[in-house]
Every structure is written in C-alpha cells, then in structure tokens.
Amino acid sequence: MFDVAVFGSLFLTLFVIMDPPGITPIFLALTSGRPAKVQKRMAFQAVCVAGGVITVFGLLGHQILDYLHVSVPALMIAGGLLLLLIALDLLTGKTDEPKQTKDVNVALVPLGMPLLAGPGAIVSVILAVQKADSTTTQVSVWAAILAIHVVLWLVMRYSLLIIRVIKDGGVVLVTRLAGMMLSAIAVQQIINGVTQVIQGA
C-alpha cells in the first residue's frame, strides 16, 4: 500500500522547491525581535498554512484556477512580485521597525504563502495528484506532502537556536542576506512566469 518511488520522487521535488535549508535565514529575518515562544508558534503556523494551501490545491487545484480564469504563469508572476516587495523591505531594513514586524503575522504571508506554498510547489502537487491513478500512489503522494511539511517545521523550529549564537548583529546580517536571496528568488519566479507566457503565446 506504499510506492517508495512515487514518495521519493515527489519528496525530493518538493524539497528542492520549498528548500528547507534556504528558508532558515528568511524565517530568522522575518521573525527576529519576537519572543522565542512566538517564533515557535509562527513556525508551526507557517507550516499549517502551507499545508492547508497545498492540500486545497492538490484536491481542487485545476478547478480553482479554471474558475478564477488564472493561469499558472500568472500565479508565478503574482507570487514573484509579492516576494519582491518583502525582499525590498528586508534589504532596506524597514522590517526592523516595531510597528511593521510585531503587528503583522508573517507566518501567513509571506512564509506560509508564497514562500513555502508557492506556485512551484502548488503545480508539482497538482500534477502528482493527477498522475496518482491508484490508492497506493495516492497514499504515497500525500505521505510525501506530509513528510516535507514535517521537515520544514523541524528546520524552522530548531533554527531559533541560531539566534542565541549570532545575537542581534548577526540577525541584521542574516536579514540583509535573506533580502538578497529572496529578491533573487522573486525575480527568477517572475522570469519563469513571463517565459511561460511567451512560450504559450
């Protein structure tokens, strides 16, 4: 009742797309300045949001996009623009202002979506669920989805230990680096979306 090949293939695909190691500095930057208890809760919330979005699109993905008349490239471009706005805030230091960081739950946006549950992950899950033509493969697909979310939660949950070592100065450095990384991810996502639009024209 379990297909190891299907599980491994989807898990590796989602690992590359959702990038648990790469999300660590971004998570630390976006949640800096908050109590450890709040940061742990936000790690769990981000994974729950991502899991919820992935599950909904896995079950109803094509119907939702068709109903809204939204193409996958449009989803990619919109997600990229949203990430770029967040990246610019990180690079300019605006997220260091208490009003902006403490009143906004970054676990929902941008962590939960579109960083974790981004267009790439959503499309991969939609395709994997469509190809799963038996109970065994369906179980394997959903097991892979669950496994990657457990990994993401563990990585973010225990990345908080890094803050104790690098202190405030290190957090500022990590924030700037995260902004650079996030801006590159955002621009690449926009490029991919525009490329698909051009190829489909």
PDB file of C-alpha atoms in Angstrom:
ATOM      1  CA  MET A   1       0.000   0.000   0.000  1.00  0.00           C
ATOM      2  CA  PHE A   2       3.004   2.299  -0.475  1.00  0.00           C
ATOM      3  CA  ASP A   3       5.008   3.262  -3.562  1.00  0.00           C
ATOM      4  CA  VAL A   4       8.531   4.247  -2.481  1.00  0.00           C
ATOM      5  CA  ALA A   5       9.463   5.562  -5.929  1.00  0.00           C
ATOM      6  CA  VAL A   6       6.474   7.936  -6.071  1.00  0.00           C
ATOM      7  CA  PHE A   7       7.070   9.060  -2.484  1.00  0.00           C
ATOM      8  CA  GLY A   8      10.787   9.665  -3.048  1.00  0.00           C
ATOM      9  CA  SER A   9      10.303  11.484  -6.341  1.00  0.00           C
ATOM     10  CA  LEU A  10       7.690  13.930  -5.022  1.00  0.00           C
ATOM     11  CA  PHE A  11       9.506  14.424  -1.704  1.00  0.00           C
ATOM     12  CA  LEU A  12      12.764  15.339  -3.481  1.00  0.00           C
ATOM     13  CA  THR A  13      10.921  17.641  -5.885  1.00  0.00           C
ATOM     14  CA  LEU A  14       9.191  19.482  -3.044  1.00  0.00           C
ATOM     15  CA  PHE A  15      12.442  19.563  -1.022  1.00  0.00           C
ATOM     16  CA  VAL A  16      14.191  21.386  -3.874  1.00  0.00           C
ATOM     17  CA  ILE A  17      11.264  23.763  -4.491  1.00  0.00           C
ATOM     18  CA  MET A  18      10.349  24.531  -0.863  1.00  0.00           C
ATOM     19  CA  ASP A  19      14.037  24.481   0.164  1.00  0.00           C
ATOM     20  CA  PRO A  20      14.038  23.860   3.957  1.00  0.00           C
ATOM     21  CA  PRO A  21      17.718  24.924   4.417  1.00  0.00           C
ATOM     22  CA  GLY A  22      17.182  28.076   2.356  1.00  0.00           C
ATOM     23  CA  ILE A  23      14.073  29.102   4.285  1.00  0.00           C
ATOM     24  CA  THR A  24      16.040  29.228   7.558  1.00  0.00           C
ATOM     25  CA  PRO A  25      17.677  32.672   7.161  1.00  0.00           C
ATOM     26  CA  ILE A  26      14.442  34.127   5.756  1.00  0.00           C
ATOM     27  CA  PHE A  27      12.466  32.744   8.708  1.00  0.00           C
ATOM     28  CA  LEU A  28      15.011  34.152  11.163  1.00  0.00           C
ATOM     29  CA  ALA A  29      14.940  37.552   9.462  1.00  0.00           C
ATOM     30  CA  LEU A  30      11.147  37.807   9.335  1.00  0.00           C
ATOM     31  CA  THR A  31      10.606  36.670  12.932  1.00  0.00           C
ATOM     32  CA  SER A  32      13.506  38.499  14.601  1.00  0.00           C
ATOM     33  CA  GLY A  33      12.620  40.633  17.612  1.00  0.00           C
ATOM     34  CA  ARG A  34       9.830  38.355  18.764  1.00  0.00           C
ATOM     35  CA  PRO A  35       9.907  36.128  21.873  1.00  0.00           C
ATOM     36  CA  ALA A  36      11.094  32.550  21.278  1.00  0.00           C
ATOM     37  CA  LYS A  37       7.653  31.219  22.178  1.00  0.00           C
ATOM     38  CA  VAL A  38       6.031  33.381  19.480  1.00  0.00           C
ATOM     39  CA  GLN A  39       8.656  32.368  16.924  1.00  0.00           C
ATOM     40  CA  LYS A  40       7.997  28.680  17.593  1.00  0.00           C
ATOM     41  CA  ARG A  41       4.277  29.263  17.178  1.00  0.00           C
ATOM     42  CA  MET A  42       4.885  31.119  13.931  1.00  0.00           C
ATOM     43  CA  ALA A  43       6.984  28.228  12.587  1.00  0.00           C
ATOM     44  CA  PHE A  44       4.046  25.893  13.254  1.00  0.00           C
ATOM     45  CA  GLN A  45       1.525  28.358  11.791  1.00  0.00           C
ATOM     46  CA  ALA A  46       3.584  28.817   8.614  1.00  0.00           C
ATOM     47  CA  VAL A  47       3.727  25.061   8.050  1.00  0.00           C
ATOM     48  CA  CYS A  48      -0.013  24.706   8.742  1.00  0.00           C
ATOM     49  CA  VAL A  49      -0.833  27.495   6.279  1.00  0.00           C
ATOM     50  CA  ALA A  50       1.440  25.978   3.627  1.00  0.00           C
ATOM     51  CA  GLY A  51      -0.010  22.521   4.258  1.00  0.00           C
ATOM     52  CA  GLY A  52      -3.561  23.834   4.012  1.00  0.00           C
ATOM     53  CA  VAL A  53      -2.897  25.667   0.743  1.00  0.00           C
ATOM     54  CA  ILE A  54      -1.066  22.675  -0.765  1.00  0.00           C
ATOM     55  CA  THR A  55      -3.881  20.318   0.290  1.00  0.00           C
ATOM     56  CA  VAL A  56      -6.625  22.520  -1.179  1.00  0.00           C
ATOM     57  CA  PHE A  57      -4.774  22.881  -4.482  1.00  0.00           C
ATOM     58  CA  GLY A  58      -3.915  19.182  -4.500  1.00  0.00           C
ATOM     59  CA  LEU A  59      -7.609  18.322  -4.262  1.00  0.00           C
ATOM     60  CA  LEU A  60      -9.160  21.192  -6.223  1.00  0.00           C
ATOM     61  CA  GLY A  61      -6.261  22.922  -7.979  1.00  0.00           C
ATOM     62  CA  HIS A  62      -7.396  22.830 -11.593  1.00  0.00           C
ATOM     63  CA  GLN A  63     -10.987  23.670 -10.718  1.00  0.00           C
ATOM     64  CA  ILE A  64      -9.910  26.711  -8.665  1.00  0.00           C
ATOM     65  CA  LEU A  65      -7.588  28.093 -11.362  1.00  0.00           C
ATOM     66  CA  ASP A  66     -10.135  27.452 -14.113  1.00  0.00           C
ATOM     67  CA  TYR A  67     -12.938  29.074 -12.130  1.00  0.00           C
ATOM     68  CA  LEU A  68     -10.846  32.198 -11.494  1.00  0.00           C
ATOM     69  CA  HIS A  69      -9.519  32.160 -15.077  1.00  0.00           C
ATOM     70  CA  VAL A  70      -5.984  32.293 -13.665  1.00  0.00           C
ATOM     71  CA  SER A  71      -3.096  30.635 -15.492  1.00  0.00           C
ATOM     72  CA  VAL A  72      -0.113  29.048 -13.736  1.00  0.00           C
ATOM     73  CA  PRO A  73       2.294  31.675 -15.208  1.00  0.00           C
ATOM     74  CA  ALA A  74       0.067  34.460 -13.811  1.00  0.00           C
ATOM     75  CA  LEU A  75       0.219  32.770 -10.409  1.00  0.00           C
ATOM     76  CA  MET A  76       4.014  32.628 -10.661  1.00  0.00           C
ATOM     77  CA  ILE A  77       4.354  36.302 -11.625  1.00  0.00           C
ATOM     78  CA  ALA A  78       1.998  37.462  -8.844  1.00  0.00           C
ATOM     79  CA  GLY A  79       3.872  35.372  -6.275  1.00  0.00           C
ATOM     80  CA  GLY A  80       7.188  36.749  -7.513  1.00  0.00           C
ATOM     81  CA  LEU A  81       6.018  40.368  -7.211  1.00  0.00           C
ATOM     82  CA  LEU A  82       4.785  39.740  -3.653  1.00  0.00           C
ATOM     83  CA  LEU A  83       8.114  38.181  -2.673  1.00  0.00           C
ATOM     84  CA  LEU A  84       9.996  41.093  -4.265  1.00  0.00           C
ATOM     85  CA  LEU A  85       8.124  43.597  -2.081  1.00  0.00           C
ATOM     86  CA  ILE A  86       9.037  41.598   1.046  1.00  0.00           C
ATOM     87  CA  ALA A  87      12.670  41.301  -0.124  1.00  0.00           C
ATOM     88  CA  LEU A  88      12.941  45.079  -0.592  1.00  0.00           C
ATOM     89  CA  ASP A  89      11.702  45.604   2.981  1.00  0.00           C
ATOM     90  CA  LEU A  90      14.352  43.200   4.276  1.00  0.00           C
ATOM     91  CA  LEU A  91      17.115  44.875   2.249  1.00  0.00           C
ATOM     92  CA  THR A  92      16.195  48.401   3.320  1.00  0.00           C
ATOM     93  CA  GLY A  93      15.715  47.462   6.972  1.00  0.00           C
ATOM     94  CA  LYS A  94      12.071  48.505   7.126  1.00  0.00           C
ATOM     95  CA  THR A  95      11.146  45.256   8.868  1.00  0.00           C
ATOM     96  CA  ASP A  96      13.256  46.405  11.835  1.00  0.00           C
ATOM     97  CA  GLU A  97      10.558  48.914  12.748  1.00  0.00           C
ATOM     98  CA  PRO A  98       8.380  47.536  15.604  1.00  0.00           C
ATOM     99  CA  LYS A  99       5.092  48.629  14.030  1.00  0.00           C
ATOM    100  CA  GLN A 100       5.777  46.615  10.918  1.00  0.00           C
ATOM    101  CA  THR A 101       7.202  43.470  12.451  1.00  0.00           C
ATOM    102  CA  LYS A 102       5.177  42.918  15.574  1.00  0.00           C
ATOM    103  CA  ASP A 103       1.700  43.716  14.293  1.00  0.00           C
ATOM    104  CA  VAL A 104       1.898  41.539  11.174  1.00  0.00           C
ATOM    105  CA  ASN A 105       1.767  37.764  11.248  1.00  0.00           C
ATOM    106  CA  VAL A 106       4.474  36.858   8.722  1.00  0.00           C
ATOM    107  CA  ALA A 107       3.683  33.181   9.312  1.00  0.00           C
ATOM    108  CA  LEU A 108       0.706  33.633   6.988  1.00  0.00           C
ATOM    109  CA  VAL A 109       2.280  35.901   4.336  1.00  0.00           C
ATOM    110  CA  PRO A 110       4.961  35.599   3.086  1.00  0.00           C
ATOM    111  CA  LEU A 111       6.149  32.482   4.974  1.00  0.00           C
ATOM    112  CA  GLY A 112       3.134  30.187   4.608  1.00  0.00           C
ATOM    113  CA  MET A 113       2.386  31.508   1.148  1.00  0.00           C
ATOM    114  CA  PRO A 114       4.038  32.200  -1.266  1.00  0.00           C
ATOM    115  CA  LEU A 115       7.437  31.200   0.218  1.00  0.00           C
ATOM    116  CA  LEU A 116       6.528  27.648   1.250  1.00  0.00           C
ATOM    117  CA  ALA A 117       3.323  27.059  -0.692  1.00  0.00           C
ATOM    118  CA  GLY A 118       4.488  28.869  -3.809  1.00  0.00           C
ATOM    119  CA  PRO A 119       3.479  28.339  -7.442  1.00  0.00           C
ATOM    120  CA  GLY A 120       6.183  25.707  -7.984  1.00  0.00           C
ATOM    121  CA  ALA A 121       5.049  23.562  -5.062  1.00  0.00           C
ATOM    122  CA  ILE A 122       1.377  24.017  -5.948  1.00  0.00           C
ATOM    123  CA  VAL A 123       1.872  22.971  -9.582  1.00  0.00           C
ATOM    124  CA  SER A 124       4.035  19.967  -8.584  1.00  0.00           C
ATOM    125  CA  VAL A 125       1.355  18.737  -6.179  1.00  0.00           C
ATOM    126  CA  ILE A 126      -1.470  19.261  -8.688  1.00  0.00           C
ATOM    127  CA  LEU A 127       0.415  17.196 -11.295  1.00  0.00           C
ATOM    128  CA  ALA A 128       1.395  14.473  -8.788  1.00  0.00           C
ATOM    129  CA  VAL A 129      -2.196  14.059  -7.581  1.00  0.00           C
ATOM    130  CA  GLN A 130      -3.444  13.906 -11.180  1.00  0.00           C
ATOM    131  CA  LYS A 131      -0.954  11.174 -12.089  1.00  0.00           C
ATOM    132  CA  ALA A 132      -1.760   9.106  -8.984  1.00  0.00           C
ATOM    133  CA  ASP A 133      -4.175   6.609 -10.526  1.00  0.00           C
ATOM    134  CA  SER A 134      -4.322   4.085  -7.685  1.00  0.00           C
ATOM    135  CA  THR A 135      -4.811   4.036  -3.919  1.00  0.00           C
ATOM    136  CA  THR A 136      -1.159   3.094  -3.410  1.00  0.00           C
ATOM    137  CA  THR A 137       0.170   6.063  -5.383  1.00  0.00           C
ATOM    138  CA  GLN A 138      -2.357   8.430  -3.777  1.00  0.00           C
ATOM    139  CA  VAL A 139      -1.193   7.357  -0.313  1.00  0.00           C
ATOM    140  CA  SER A 140       2.446   7.804  -1.402  1.00  0.00           C
ATOM    141  CA  VAL A 141       1.793  11.303  -2.784  1.00  0.00           C
ATOM    142  CA  TRP A 142       0.060  12.536   0.365  1.00  0.00           C
ATOM    143  CA  ALA A 143       2.691  10.878   2.574  1.00  0.00           C
ATOM    144  CA  ALA A 144       5.409  12.805   0.689  1.00  0.00           C
ATOM    145  CA  ILE A 145       3.466  16.057   1.153  1.00  0.00           C
ATOM    146  CA  LEU A 146       3.112  15.384   4.886  1.00  0.00           C
ATOM    147  CA  ALA A 147       6.791  14.416   5.222  1.00  0.00           C
ATOM    148  CA  ILE A 148       8.128  17.604   3.606  1.00  0.00           C
ATOM    149  CA  HIS A 149       5.950  19.736   5.895  1.00  0.00           C
ATOM    150  CA  VAL A 150       7.287  17.898   8.960  1.00  0.00           C
ATOM    151  CA  VAL A 151      10.840  18.587   7.729  1.00  0.00           C
ATOM    152  CA  LEU A 152      10.016  22.273   7.176  1.00  0.00           C
ATOM    153  CA  TRP A 153       8.589  22.587  10.685  1.00  0.00           C
ATOM    154  CA  LEU A 154      11.620  20.913  12.281  1.00  0.00           C
ATOM    155  CA  VAL A 155      14.060  23.122  10.349  1.00  0.00           C
ATOM    156  CA  MET A 156      12.298  26.375  11.302  1.00  0.00           C
ATOM    157  CA  ARG A 157      11.593  25.246  14.870  1.00  0.00           C
ATOM    158  CA  TYR A 158      15.243  24.476  15.601  1.00  0.00           C
ATOM    159  CA  SER A 159      16.703  27.331  13.543  1.00  0.00           C
ATOM    160  CA  LEU A 160      15.816  29.509  16.544  1.00  0.00           C
ATOM    161  CA  LEU A 161      18.885  28.088  18.280  1.00  0.00           C
ATOM    162  CA  ILE A 162      20.973  30.013  15.731  1.00  0.00           C
ATOM    163  CA  ILE A 163      19.674  33.330  17.098  1.00  0.00           C
ATOM    164  CA  ARG A 164      21.179  32.582  20.505  1.00  0.00           C
ATOM    165  CA  VAL A 165      24.592  32.235  18.862  1.00  0.00           C
ATOM    166  CA  ILE A 166      24.595  35.102  16.339  1.00  0.00           C
ATOM    167  CA  LYS A 167      22.891  37.715  18.595  1.00  0.00           C
ATOM    168  CA  ASP A 168      21.376  40.989  17.295  1.00  0.00           C
ATOM    169  CA  GLY A 169      24.249  41.940  14.982  1.00  0.00           C
ATOM    170  CA  GLY A 170      24.103  38.559  13.312  1.00  0.00           C
ATOM    171  CA  VAL A 171      20.347  38.839  12.863  1.00  0.00           C
ATOM    172  CA  VAL A 172      20.799  42.135  10.973  1.00  0.00           C
ATOM    173  CA  LEU A 173      23.374  40.477   8.712  1.00  0.00           C
ATOM    174  CA  VAL A 174      21.110  37.478   8.152  1.00  0.00           C
ATOM    175  CA  THR A 175      18.220  39.843   7.377  1.00  0.00           C
ATOM    176  CA  ARG A 176      20.197  41.583   4.624  1.00  0.00           C
ATOM    177  CA  LEU A 177      21.388  38.260   3.185  1.00  0.00           C
ATOM    178  CA  ALA A 178      17.836  36.919   3.299  1.00  0.00           C
ATOM    179  CA  GLY A 179      16.653  40.002   1.437  1.00  0.00           C
ATOM    180  CA  MET A 180      19.196  39.380  -1.326  1.00  0.00           C
ATOM    181  CA  MET A 181      18.274  35.709  -1.592  1.00  0.00           C
ATOM    182  CA  LEU A 182      14.563  36.438  -1.554  1.00  0.00           C
ATOM    183  CA  SER A 183      14.866  39.134  -4.232  1.00  0.00           C
ATOM    184  CA  ALA A 184      16.742  36.675  -6.464  1.00  0.00           C
ATOM    185  CA  ILE A 185      14.058  34.017  -5.903  1.00  0.00           C
ATOM    186  CA  ALA A 186      11.342  36.590  -6.663  1.00  0.00           C
ATOM    187  CA  VAL A 187      12.978  37.801  -9.895  1.00  0.00           C
ATOM    188  CA  GLN A 188      13.569  34.219 -11.066  1.00  0.00           C
ATOM    189  CA  GLN A 189       9.933  33.371 -10.373  1.00  0.00           C
ATOM    190  CA  ILE A 190       8.782  36.388 -12.413  1.00  0.00           C
ATOM    191  CA  ILE A 191      11.163  35.428 -15.256  1.00  0.00           C
ATOM    192  CA  ASN A 192       9.819  31.859 -15.254  1.00  0.00           C
ATOM    193  CA  GLY A 193       6.246  33.130 -15.376  1.00  0.00           C
ATOM    194  CA  VAL A 194       6.941  35.590 -18.224  1.00  0.00           C
ATOM    195  CA  THR A 195       8.855  32.880 -20.130  1.00  0.00           C
ATOM    196  CA  GLN A 196       5.875  30.521 -19.900  1.00  0.00           C
ATOM    197  CA  VAL A 197       3.533  33.283 -21.087  1.00  0.00           C
ATOM    198  CA  ILE A 198       5.774  33.947 -24.125  1.00  0.00           C
ATOM    199  CA  GLN A 199       6.104  30.219 -24.924  1.00  0.00           C
ATOM    200  CA  GLY A 200       2.338  29.756 -24.679  1.00  0.00           C
ATOM    201  CA  ALA A 201       1.565  32.752 -26.900  1.00  0.00           C
TER     202      ALA A 201
END
